[in-house]
Coordinates of C-alpha atoms in Angstrom, one line a residue:
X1443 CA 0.0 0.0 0.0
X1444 CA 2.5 2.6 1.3
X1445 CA 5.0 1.5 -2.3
X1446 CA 1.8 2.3 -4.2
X1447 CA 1.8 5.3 -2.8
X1448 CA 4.4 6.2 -2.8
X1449 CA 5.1 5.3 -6.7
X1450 CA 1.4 8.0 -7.2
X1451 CA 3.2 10.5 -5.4
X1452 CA 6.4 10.2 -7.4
X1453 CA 4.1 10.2 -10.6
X1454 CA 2.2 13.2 -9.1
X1455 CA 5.7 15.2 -9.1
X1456 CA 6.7 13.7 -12.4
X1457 CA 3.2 15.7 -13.7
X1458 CA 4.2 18.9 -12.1
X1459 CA 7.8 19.0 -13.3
X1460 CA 6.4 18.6 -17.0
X1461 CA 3.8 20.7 -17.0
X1462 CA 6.4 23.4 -15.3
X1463 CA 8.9 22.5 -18.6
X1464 CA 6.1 22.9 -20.9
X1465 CA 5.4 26.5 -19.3
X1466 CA 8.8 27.9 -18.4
X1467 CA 9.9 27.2 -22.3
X1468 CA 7.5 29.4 -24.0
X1469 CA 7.4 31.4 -21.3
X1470 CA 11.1 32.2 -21.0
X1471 CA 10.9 32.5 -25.3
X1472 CA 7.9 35.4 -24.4
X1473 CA 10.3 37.4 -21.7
X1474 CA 13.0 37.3 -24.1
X1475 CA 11.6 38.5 -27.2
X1476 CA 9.8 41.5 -25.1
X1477 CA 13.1 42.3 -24.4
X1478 CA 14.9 42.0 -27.8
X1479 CA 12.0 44.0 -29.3
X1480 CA 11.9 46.8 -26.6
X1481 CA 16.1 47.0 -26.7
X1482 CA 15.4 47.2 -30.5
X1483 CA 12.8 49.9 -30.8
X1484 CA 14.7 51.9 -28.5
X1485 CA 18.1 52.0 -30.8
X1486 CA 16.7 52.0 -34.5
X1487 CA 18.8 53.0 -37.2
X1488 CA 17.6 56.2 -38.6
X1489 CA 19.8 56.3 -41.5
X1490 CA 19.6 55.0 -45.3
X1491 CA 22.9 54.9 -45.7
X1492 CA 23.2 52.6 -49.2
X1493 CA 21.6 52.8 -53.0
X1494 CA 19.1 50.3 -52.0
X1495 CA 17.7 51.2 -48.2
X1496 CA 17.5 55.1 -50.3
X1497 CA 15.1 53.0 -53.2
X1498 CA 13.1 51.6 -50.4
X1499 CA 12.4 54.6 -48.3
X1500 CA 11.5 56.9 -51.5
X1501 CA 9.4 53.7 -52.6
X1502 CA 6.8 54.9 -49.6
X1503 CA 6.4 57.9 -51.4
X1504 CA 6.2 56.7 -55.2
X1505 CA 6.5 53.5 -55.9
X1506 CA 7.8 53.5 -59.1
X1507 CA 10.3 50.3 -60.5
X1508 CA 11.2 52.4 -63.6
X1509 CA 12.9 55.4 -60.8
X1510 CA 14.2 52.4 -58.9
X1511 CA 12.1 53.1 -56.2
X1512 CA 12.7 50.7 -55.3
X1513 CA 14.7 48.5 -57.5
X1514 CA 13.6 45.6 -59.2
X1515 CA 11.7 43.9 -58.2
X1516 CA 10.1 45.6 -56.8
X1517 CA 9.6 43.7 -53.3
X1518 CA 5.9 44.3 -53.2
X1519 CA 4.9 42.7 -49.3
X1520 CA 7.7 44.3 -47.8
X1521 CA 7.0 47.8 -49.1
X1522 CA 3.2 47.5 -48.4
X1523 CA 4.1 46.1 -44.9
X1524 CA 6.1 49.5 -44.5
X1525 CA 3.4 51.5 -46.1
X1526 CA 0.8 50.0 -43.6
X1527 CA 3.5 51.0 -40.7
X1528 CA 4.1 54.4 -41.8
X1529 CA 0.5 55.4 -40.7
X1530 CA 1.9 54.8 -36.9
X1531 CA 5.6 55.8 -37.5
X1532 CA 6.4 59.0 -39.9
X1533 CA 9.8 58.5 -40.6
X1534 CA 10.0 56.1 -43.8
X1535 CA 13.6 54.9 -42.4
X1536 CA 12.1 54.0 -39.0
X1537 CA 9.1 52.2 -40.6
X1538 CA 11.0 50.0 -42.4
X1539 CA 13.2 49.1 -39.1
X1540 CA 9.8 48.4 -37.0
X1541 CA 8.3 46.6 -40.0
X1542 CA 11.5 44.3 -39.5
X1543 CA 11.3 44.0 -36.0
X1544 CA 8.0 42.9 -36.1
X1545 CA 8.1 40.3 -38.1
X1546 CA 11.2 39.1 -37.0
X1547 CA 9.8 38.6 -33.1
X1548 CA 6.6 36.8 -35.1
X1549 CA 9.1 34.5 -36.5
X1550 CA 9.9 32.8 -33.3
X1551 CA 6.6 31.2 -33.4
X1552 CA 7.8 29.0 -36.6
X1553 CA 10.8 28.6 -35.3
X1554 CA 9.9 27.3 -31.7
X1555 CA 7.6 24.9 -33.6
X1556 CA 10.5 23.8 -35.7
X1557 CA 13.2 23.1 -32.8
X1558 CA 10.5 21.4 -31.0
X1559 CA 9.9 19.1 -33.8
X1560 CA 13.4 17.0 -32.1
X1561 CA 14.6 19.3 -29.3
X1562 CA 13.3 19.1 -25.8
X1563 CA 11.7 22.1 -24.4
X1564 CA 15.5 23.3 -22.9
X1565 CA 17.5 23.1 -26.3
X1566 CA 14.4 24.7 -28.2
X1567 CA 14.5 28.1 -25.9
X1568 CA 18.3 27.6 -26.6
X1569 CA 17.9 27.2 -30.4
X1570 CA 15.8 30.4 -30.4
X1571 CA 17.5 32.7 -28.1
X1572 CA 20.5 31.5 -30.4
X1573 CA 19.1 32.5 -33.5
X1574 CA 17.5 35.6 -32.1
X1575 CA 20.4 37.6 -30.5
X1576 CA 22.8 36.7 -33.7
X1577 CA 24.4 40.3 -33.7
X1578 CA 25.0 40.4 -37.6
X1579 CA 21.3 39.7 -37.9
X1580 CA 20.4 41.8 -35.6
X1581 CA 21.9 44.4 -37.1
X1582 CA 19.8 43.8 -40.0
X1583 CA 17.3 44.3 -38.3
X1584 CA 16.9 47.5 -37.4
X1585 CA 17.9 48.7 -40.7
X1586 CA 15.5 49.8 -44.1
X1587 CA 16.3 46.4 -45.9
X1588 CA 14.4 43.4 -46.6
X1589 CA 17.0 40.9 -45.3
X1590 CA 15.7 40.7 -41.9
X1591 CA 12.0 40.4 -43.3
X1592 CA 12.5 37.6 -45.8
X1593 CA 14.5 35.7 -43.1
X1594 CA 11.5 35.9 -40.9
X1595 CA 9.0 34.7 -43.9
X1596 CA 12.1 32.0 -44.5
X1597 CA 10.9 30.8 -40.6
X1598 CA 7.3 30.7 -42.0
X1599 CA 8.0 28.4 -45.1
X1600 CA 10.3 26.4 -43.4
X1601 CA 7.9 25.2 -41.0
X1602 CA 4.8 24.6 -43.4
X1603 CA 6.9 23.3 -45.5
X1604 CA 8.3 20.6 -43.0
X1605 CA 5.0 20.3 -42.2
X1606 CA 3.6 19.5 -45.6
X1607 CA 7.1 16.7 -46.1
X1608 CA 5.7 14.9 -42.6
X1609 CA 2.5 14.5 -44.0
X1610 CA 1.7 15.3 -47.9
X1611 CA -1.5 16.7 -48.2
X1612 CA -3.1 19.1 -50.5
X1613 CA -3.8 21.6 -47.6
X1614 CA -0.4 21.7 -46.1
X1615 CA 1.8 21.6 -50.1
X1616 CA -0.6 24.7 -50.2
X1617 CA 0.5 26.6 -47.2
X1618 CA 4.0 25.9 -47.9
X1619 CA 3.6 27.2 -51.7
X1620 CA 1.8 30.5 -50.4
X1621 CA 3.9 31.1 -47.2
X1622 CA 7.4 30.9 -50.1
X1623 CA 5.2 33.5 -52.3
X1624 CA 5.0 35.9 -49.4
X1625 CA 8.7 35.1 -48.9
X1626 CA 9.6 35.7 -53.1
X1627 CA 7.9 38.8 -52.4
X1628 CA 9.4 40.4 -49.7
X1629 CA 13.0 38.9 -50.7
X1630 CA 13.2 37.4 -54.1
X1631 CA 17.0 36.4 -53.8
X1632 CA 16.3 33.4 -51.3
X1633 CA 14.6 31.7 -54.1
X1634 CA 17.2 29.1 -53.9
X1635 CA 14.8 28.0 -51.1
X1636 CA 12.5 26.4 -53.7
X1637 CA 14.1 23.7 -54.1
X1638 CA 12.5 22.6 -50.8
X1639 CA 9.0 22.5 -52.9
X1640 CA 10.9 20.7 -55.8
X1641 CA 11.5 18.2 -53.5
X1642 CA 8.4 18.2 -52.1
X1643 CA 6.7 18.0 -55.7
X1644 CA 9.1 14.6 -56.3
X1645 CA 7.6 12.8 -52.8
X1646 CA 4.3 13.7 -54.3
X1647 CA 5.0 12.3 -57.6
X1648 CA 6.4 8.7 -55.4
X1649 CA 2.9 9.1 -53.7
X1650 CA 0.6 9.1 -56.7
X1651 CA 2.7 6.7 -58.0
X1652 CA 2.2 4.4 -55.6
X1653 CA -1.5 5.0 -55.4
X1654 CA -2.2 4.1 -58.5
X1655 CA -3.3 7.7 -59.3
X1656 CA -2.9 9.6 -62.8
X1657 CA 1.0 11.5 -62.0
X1658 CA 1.1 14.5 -65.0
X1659 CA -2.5 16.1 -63.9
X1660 CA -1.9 15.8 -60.5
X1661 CA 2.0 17.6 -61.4
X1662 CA 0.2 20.1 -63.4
X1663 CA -2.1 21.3 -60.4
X1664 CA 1.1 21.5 -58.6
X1665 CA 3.0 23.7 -60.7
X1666 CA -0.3 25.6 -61.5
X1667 CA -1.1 26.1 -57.6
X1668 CA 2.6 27.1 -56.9
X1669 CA 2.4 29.4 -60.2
X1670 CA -0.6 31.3 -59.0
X1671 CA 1.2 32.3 -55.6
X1672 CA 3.5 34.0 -57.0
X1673 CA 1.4 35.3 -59.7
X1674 CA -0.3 37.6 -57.0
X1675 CA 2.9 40.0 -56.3
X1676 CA 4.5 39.9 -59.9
X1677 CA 0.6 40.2 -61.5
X1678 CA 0.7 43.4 -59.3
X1679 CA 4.0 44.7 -60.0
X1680 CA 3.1 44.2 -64.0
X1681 CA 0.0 46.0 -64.0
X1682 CA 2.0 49.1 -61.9
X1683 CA 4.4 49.0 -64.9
X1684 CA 1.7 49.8 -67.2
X1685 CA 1.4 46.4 -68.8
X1686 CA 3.3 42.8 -69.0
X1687 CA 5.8 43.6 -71.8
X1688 CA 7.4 46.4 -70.0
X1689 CA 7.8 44.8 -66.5
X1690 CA 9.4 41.4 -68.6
X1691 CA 11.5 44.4 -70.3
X1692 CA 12.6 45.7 -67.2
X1693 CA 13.1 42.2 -65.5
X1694 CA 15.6 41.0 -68.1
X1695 CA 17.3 44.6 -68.0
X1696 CA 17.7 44.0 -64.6
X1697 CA 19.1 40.9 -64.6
X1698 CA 21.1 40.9 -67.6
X1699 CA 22.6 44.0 -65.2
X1700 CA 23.2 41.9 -62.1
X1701 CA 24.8 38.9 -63.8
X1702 CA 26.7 40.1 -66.0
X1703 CA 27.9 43.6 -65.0
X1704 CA 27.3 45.3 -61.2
X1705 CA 25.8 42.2 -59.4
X1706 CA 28.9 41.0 -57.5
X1707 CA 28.2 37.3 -59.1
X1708 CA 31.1 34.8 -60.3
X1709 CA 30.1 36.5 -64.1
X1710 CA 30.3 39.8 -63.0
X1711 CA 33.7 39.8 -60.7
X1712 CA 35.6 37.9 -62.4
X1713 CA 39.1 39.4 -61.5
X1714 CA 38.7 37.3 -58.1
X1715 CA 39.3 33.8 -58.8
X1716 CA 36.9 30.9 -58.0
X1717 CA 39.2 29.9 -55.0
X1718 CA 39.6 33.4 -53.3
X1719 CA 36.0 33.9 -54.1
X1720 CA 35.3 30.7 -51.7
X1721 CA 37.4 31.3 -49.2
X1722 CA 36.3 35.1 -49.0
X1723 CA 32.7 33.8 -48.8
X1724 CA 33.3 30.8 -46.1
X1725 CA 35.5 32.0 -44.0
X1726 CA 34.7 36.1 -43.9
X1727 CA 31.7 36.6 -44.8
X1728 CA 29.8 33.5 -43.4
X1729 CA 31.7 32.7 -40.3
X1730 CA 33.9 35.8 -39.5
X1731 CA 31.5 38.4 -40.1
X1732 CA 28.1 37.0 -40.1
X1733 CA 28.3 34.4 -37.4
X1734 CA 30.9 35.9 -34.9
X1735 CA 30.8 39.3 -35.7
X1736 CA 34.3 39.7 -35.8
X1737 CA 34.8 38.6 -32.3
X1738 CA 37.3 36.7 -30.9
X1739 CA 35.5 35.7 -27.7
X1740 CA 32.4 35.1 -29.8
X1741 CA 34.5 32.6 -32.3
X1742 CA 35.9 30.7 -29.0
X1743 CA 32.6 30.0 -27.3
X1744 CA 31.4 28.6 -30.6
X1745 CA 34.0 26.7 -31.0
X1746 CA 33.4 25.2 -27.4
X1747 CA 29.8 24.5 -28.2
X1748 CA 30.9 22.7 -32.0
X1749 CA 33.3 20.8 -29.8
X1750 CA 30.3 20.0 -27.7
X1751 CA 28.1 19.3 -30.6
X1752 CA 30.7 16.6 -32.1
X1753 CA 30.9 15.0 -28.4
X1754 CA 27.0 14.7 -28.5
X1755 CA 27.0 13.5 -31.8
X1756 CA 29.6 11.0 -31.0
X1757 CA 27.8 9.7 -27.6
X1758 CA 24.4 9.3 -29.8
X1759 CA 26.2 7.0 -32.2
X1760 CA 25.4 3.2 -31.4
X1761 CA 28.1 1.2 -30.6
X1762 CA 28.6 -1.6 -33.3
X1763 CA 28.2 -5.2 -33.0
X1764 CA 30.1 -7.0 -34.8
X1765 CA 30.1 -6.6 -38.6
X1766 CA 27.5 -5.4 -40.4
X1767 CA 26.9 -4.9 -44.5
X1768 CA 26.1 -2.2 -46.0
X1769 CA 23.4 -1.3 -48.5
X1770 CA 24.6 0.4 -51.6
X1771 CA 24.7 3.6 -51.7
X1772 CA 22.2 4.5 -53.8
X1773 CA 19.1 2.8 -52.4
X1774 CA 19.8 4.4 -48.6
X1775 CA 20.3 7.8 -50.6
X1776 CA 16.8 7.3 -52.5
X1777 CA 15.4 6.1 -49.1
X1778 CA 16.8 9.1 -46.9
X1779 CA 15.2 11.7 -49.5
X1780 CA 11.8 10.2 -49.7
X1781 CA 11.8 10.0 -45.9
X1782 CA 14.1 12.6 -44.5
X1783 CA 15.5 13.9 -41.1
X1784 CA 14.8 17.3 -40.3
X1785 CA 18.4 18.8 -39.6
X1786 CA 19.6 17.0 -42.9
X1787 CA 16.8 18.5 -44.8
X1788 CA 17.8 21.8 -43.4
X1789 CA 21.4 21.6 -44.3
X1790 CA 20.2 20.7 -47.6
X1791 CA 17.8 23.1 -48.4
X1792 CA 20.8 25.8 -46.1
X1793 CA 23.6 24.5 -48.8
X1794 CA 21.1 24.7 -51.7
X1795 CA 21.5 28.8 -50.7
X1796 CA 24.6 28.7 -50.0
X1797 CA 25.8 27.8 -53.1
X1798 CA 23.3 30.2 -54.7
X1799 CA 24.7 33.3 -52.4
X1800 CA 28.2 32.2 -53.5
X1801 CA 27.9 32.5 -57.2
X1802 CA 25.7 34.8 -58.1
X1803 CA 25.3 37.3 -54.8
X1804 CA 27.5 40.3 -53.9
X1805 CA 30.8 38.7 -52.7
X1806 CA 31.1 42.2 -50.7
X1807 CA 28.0 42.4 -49.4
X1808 CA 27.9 39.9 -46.5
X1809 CA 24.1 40.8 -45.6
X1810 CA 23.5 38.2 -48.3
X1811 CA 24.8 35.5 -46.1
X1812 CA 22.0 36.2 -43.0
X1813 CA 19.4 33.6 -44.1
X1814 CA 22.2 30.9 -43.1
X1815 CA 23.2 32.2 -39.5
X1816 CA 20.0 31.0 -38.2
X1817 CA 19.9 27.9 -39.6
X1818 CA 23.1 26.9 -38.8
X1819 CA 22.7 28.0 -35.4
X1820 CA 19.6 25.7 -35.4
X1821 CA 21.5 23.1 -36.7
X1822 CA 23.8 23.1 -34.2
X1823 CA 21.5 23.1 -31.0
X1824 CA 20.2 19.8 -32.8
X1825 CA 23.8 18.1 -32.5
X1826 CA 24.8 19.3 -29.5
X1827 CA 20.8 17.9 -27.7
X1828 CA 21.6 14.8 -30.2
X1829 CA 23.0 12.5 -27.3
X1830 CA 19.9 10.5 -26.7
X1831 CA 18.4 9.8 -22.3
X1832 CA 20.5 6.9 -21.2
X1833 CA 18.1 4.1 -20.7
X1834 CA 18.3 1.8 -18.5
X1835 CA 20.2 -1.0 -19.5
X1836 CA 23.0 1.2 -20.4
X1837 CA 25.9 1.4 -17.6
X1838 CA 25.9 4.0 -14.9
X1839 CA 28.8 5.2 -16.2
X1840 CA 28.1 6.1 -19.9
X1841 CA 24.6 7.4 -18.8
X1842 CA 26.7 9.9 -16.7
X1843 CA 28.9 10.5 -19.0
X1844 CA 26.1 11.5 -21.6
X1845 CA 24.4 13.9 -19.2
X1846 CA 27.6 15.3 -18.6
X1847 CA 27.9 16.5 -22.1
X1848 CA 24.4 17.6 -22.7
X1849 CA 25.4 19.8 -19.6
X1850 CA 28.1 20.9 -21.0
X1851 CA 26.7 21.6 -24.4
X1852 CA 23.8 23.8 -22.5
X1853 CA 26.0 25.8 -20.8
X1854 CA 28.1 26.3 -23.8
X1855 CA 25.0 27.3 -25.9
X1856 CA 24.2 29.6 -22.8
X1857 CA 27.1 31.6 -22.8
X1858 CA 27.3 31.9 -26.4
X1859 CA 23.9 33.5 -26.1
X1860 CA 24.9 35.6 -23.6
X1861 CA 28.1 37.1 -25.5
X1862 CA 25.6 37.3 -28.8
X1863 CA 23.3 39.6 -26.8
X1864 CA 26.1 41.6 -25.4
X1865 CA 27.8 42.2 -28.6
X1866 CA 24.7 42.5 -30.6
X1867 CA 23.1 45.1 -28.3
X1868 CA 26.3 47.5 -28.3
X1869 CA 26.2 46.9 -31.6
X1870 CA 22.6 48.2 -32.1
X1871 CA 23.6 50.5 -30.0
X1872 CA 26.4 51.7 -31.8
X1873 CA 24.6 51.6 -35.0
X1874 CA 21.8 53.9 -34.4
X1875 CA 24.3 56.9 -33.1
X1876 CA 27.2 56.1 -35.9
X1877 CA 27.0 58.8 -38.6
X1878 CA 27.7 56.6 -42.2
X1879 CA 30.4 57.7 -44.1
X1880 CA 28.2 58.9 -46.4
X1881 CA 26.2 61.0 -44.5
X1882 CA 29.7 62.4 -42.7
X1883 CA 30.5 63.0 -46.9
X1884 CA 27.5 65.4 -47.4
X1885 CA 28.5 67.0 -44.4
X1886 CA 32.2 68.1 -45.7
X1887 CA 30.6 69.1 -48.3
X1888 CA 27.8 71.2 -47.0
X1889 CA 30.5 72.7 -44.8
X1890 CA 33.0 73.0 -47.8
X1891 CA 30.2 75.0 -50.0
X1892 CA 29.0 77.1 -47.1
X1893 CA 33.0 78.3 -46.4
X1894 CA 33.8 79.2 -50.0
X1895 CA 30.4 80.7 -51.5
X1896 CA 32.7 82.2 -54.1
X1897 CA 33.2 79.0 -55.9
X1898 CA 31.1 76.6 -57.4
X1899 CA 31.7 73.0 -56.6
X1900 CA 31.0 69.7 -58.4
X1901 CA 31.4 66.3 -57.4
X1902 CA 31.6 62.9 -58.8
X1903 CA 30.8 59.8 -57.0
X1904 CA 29.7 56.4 -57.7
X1905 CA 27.1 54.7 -55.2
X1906 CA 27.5 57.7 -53.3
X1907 CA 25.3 59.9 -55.6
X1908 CA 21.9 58.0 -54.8
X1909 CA 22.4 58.9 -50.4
X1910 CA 23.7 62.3 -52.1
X1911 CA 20.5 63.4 -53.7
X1912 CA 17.8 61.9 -51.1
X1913 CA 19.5 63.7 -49.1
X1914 CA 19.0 66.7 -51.3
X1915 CA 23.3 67.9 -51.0
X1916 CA 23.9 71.4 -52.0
X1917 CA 27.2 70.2 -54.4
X1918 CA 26.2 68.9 -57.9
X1919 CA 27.3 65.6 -57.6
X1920 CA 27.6 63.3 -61.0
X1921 CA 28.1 59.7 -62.0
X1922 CA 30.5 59.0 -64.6
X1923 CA 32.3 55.8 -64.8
X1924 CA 34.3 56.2 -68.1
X1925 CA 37.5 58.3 -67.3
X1926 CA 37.6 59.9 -71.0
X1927 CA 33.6 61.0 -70.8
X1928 CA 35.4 62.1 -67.3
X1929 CA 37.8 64.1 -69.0
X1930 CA 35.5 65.8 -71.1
X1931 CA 32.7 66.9 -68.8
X1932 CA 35.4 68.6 -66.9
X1933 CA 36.6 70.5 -69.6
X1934 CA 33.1 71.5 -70.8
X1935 CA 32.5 73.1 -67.1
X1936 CA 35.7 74.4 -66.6
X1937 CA 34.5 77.4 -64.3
X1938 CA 33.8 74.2 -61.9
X1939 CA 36.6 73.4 -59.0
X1940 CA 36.2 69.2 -59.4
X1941 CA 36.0 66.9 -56.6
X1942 CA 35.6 62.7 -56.5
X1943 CA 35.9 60.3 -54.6
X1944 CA 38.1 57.5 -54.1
X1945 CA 35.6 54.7 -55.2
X1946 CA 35.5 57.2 -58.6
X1947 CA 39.3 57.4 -58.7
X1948 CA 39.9 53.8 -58.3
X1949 CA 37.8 53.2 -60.8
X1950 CA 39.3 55.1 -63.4
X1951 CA 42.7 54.1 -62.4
X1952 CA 41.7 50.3 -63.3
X1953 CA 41.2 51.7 -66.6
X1954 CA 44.3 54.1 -67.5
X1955 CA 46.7 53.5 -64.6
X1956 CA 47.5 55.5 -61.6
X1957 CA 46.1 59.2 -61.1
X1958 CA 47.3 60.0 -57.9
X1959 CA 49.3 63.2 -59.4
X1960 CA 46.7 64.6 -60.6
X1961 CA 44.3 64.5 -57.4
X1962 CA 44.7 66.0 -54.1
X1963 CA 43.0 64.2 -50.4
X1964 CA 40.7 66.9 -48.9
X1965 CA 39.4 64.5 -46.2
X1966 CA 38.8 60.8 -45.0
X1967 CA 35.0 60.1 -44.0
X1968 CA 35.0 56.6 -41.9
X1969 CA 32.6 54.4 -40.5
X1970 CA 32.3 50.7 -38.9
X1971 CA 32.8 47.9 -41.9
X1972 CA 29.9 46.5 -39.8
X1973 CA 27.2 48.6 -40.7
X1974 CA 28.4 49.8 -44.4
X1975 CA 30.5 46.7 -45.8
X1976 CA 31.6 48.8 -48.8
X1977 CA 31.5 52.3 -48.3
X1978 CA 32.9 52.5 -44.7
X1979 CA 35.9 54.8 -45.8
X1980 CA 35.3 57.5 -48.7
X1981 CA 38.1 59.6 -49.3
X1982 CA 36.7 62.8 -50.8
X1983 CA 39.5 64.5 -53.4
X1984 CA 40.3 67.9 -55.3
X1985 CA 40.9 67.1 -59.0
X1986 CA 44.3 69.2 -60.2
X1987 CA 44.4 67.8 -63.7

């Protein structure tokens, strides 16, 4: 009597201690996004301090594809999600960084139901507050761009899709196919994504198979479903361009542009070789920058936590019983993809990107990287909680040994989230006080036209001209990229004292050779390589001829 009990009693606390787990988690997930949205709001960037945060913010007051505002194409959702915004918060810059915010702390809601999918309650809070507090995300952010936006919608389609690959329905392919049109239309470069909903469309195709069901209609509702989606945004965006044939004019404009000339793809940058281009992208942009935000301290507790992650890994692994054969190859390849784990389906949709992002994204642009922090972060919380509960059967010692290392994999993850949030909030911080170069650049200038009203200035800039004009600079200020057209306009406006800037000289020394001679350094505008990856110095100069 008193052992059954006592055995109730035991169960009664066993009851408590879950339901406790099951409310702590989500709970401790509520507290901390509160806290990452309030610490956000508070230090908002209210600069546009690049071409393409300028197309978005004078895209709340005209949209117009044609005056690249903003640029192709177009990103309808996230500019209507702004728009809606802007009715509560004036200041187009600041519209955009709450519009970001927003649906970045919504994403967490996708993403817990993810992690939970094989993480216990613990490791999912970790996973999240992981992903949450990455600084160089953060830093996206709170800035006008569509990064931090289509990374949240990427949380969204991850999850229906995993959702529709557990159990293939009509319903859920459907939610997955519209959730990745809202994400081609907020951030049309993570397409690479899709080929989650290719494979999805092949386990489909098993299905019917297998059924006995017709395949080709059934493909052709797919593609036509999935067509549809998208057809909503880019049916939009055609009829704002006055008609189909000129948006499909502009469209290939654009992307004959981006591949083959200003883009920052293999095609377009071809003076950095394929092997320099890899390592740049791997180990700076992916891991240095994006993951440990140039941090030393950052880069050694995440090397603790992999080294924690291969321990776990390694304690989950059977042992082996004597000698076992092998299936081929290819059958336990076709069987993993027609019934696949979650973190390799990750890594394979994560690489399908990656290599995507590697050849034909902005090598020196690392904000094109931010869709993979996350879900390597992710990834990672799965192999460090991979070390399966000792049962018990299993010696004393190896069950100890395994709770040893998921402790120590916890409190690694812990104080990696703890360094994240310190380095990502000064960073924030710093962020929305720093003055771009830029801005610092129509500064000199306003200052340099106001001390000598006796002369007339003009300057010529590259990039620089868009932040130039929004921000309505009293120099003229023109874009020439040919140094003989150069030559010329300056000797049709000779009454003019000539000023460029070192992105303009550079430029025109790759084509004639060196021109320092014939320039003289006025000033040196900086800011942090952080926040402006490419125009964080601008060296303004005086053209002597």
């Amino acid at each position: 009597m008193r052992r059954r009990e006592g055995d109730q009693l035991r169960g009664e606390r066993g009851g408590y201690r879950n339901v406790l787990k099951s409310v702590a988690a989500p709970a401790s997930i509520v507290v901390g996004v509160l806290l990452w949205v309030l610490f956000s709001l508070m230090h908002r960037s209210p600069y546009a301090g690049s071409w393409d945060e300028v197309d978005f913010v004078l895209a709340l007051d005209r949209f117009d594809l044609l005056a690249m505002q903003p640029h192709f194409p177009g990103y309808p959702y996230f500019v209507m999600g702004a728009m809606a915004v802007r009715r509560f918060v004036h200041d187009p810059v600041l519209a955009y960084d709450t519009l970001n915010i927003g649906l970045l702390a919504l994403s967490v809601i996708p993403l817990w139901l993810l992690a939970r999918r094989v993480l216990s309650p613990l490791w999912s809070v970790l996973a999240v507050l992981l992903v949450l507090t990455a600084p160089y995300l953060w830093l996206q952010a709170v800035r006008p761009m569509s990064e931090a936006a289509g990374i949240a919608m990427m949380w969204w389609f991850l999850w229906s899709w995993w959702r529709a690959m557990e159990r293939r329905t009509w319903g859920r392919s459907a939610a997955a196919m519209f959730s990745f049109s809202l994400m081609m239309g907020i951030r049309l470069s993570f397409v690479a994504f899709g080929v989650g909903l290719l494979w999805l469309l092949a386990l489909h195709a098993v299905d019917w198979h297998r059924q006995g069901k017709r395949v080709l209609p059934r493909l052709g509702l797919y593609v036509l479903l999935a067509a549809s989606f998208e057809l909503l945004w880019v049916a939009g965006l055609a009829l704002s361009e006055g008609g189909l044939s000129g948006f499909i004019q502009l469209a290939l404009a654009f992307t004959e542009g981006h591949f083959s000339d200003w883009g920052g793809g293999v095609a377009s940058a071809a003076h950095v070789s394929f092997a320099a281009r890899v390592l740049r992208f791997a180990g700076d942009n992916v891991l240095w920058t994006g993951m440990f935000v140039r941090s030393t301290a950052l880069l050694a507790a995440a090397a603790a936590l992999l080294f924690a992650a291969v321990l776990s890994a390694g304690a989950a692994r059977p042992p082996r019983v004597g000698a076992r054969t092998r299936a081929p190859l290819a059958p336990r390849a076709a069987a993993w993809l027609c019934r696949p784990a979650l973190p390799g389906a990750l890594a394979a949709l994560a690489s399908a990107y990656g290599a995507w992002a590697l050849l034909a994204q902005n090598i020196d642009k690392p904000r094109h990287i931010t869709p993979l922090i996350g879900v390597m972060w992710l990834l990672l919380a799965m192999c460090c909680a991979a070390a399966p509960t000792a049962a018990a059967s299993q010696p004393e010692r190896g069950a100890r040994i395994r709770r040893a290392v998921q402790a120590a994999a916890a409190l690694c993850a812990a104080c990696v989230i703890a360094l994240q949030a310190a380095a990502g909030s000064a960073l924030v911080e710093r962020q929305a006080v720093e003055t771009p170069a830029v801005y610092q650049l129509d500064q000199g200038l306003r200052q340099l036209a106001a001390s000598h009203t006796d002369r007339r200035f003009v300057v010529y800039t590259w990039e620089e001209m868009r932040v130039l004009q929004y921000l309505h600079c009293p120099v003229t200020n023109r874009r020439i990229e040919t140094y003989s057209y150069f030559l010329a306009d300056v000797q049709a406006d000779q009454g003019a004292e000539i000023l460029l800037t070192d992105h303009v000289l550079q430029g025109f020394e790759a084509q004639v050779g060196p021109l320092r001679d014939k320039v003289e350094p006025l000033a040196v505008y900086r800011s942090d390589p952080l926040f402006e990856p490419v125009y964080n110095a601008i060296t303004l100069y005086k053209w002597i001829g």
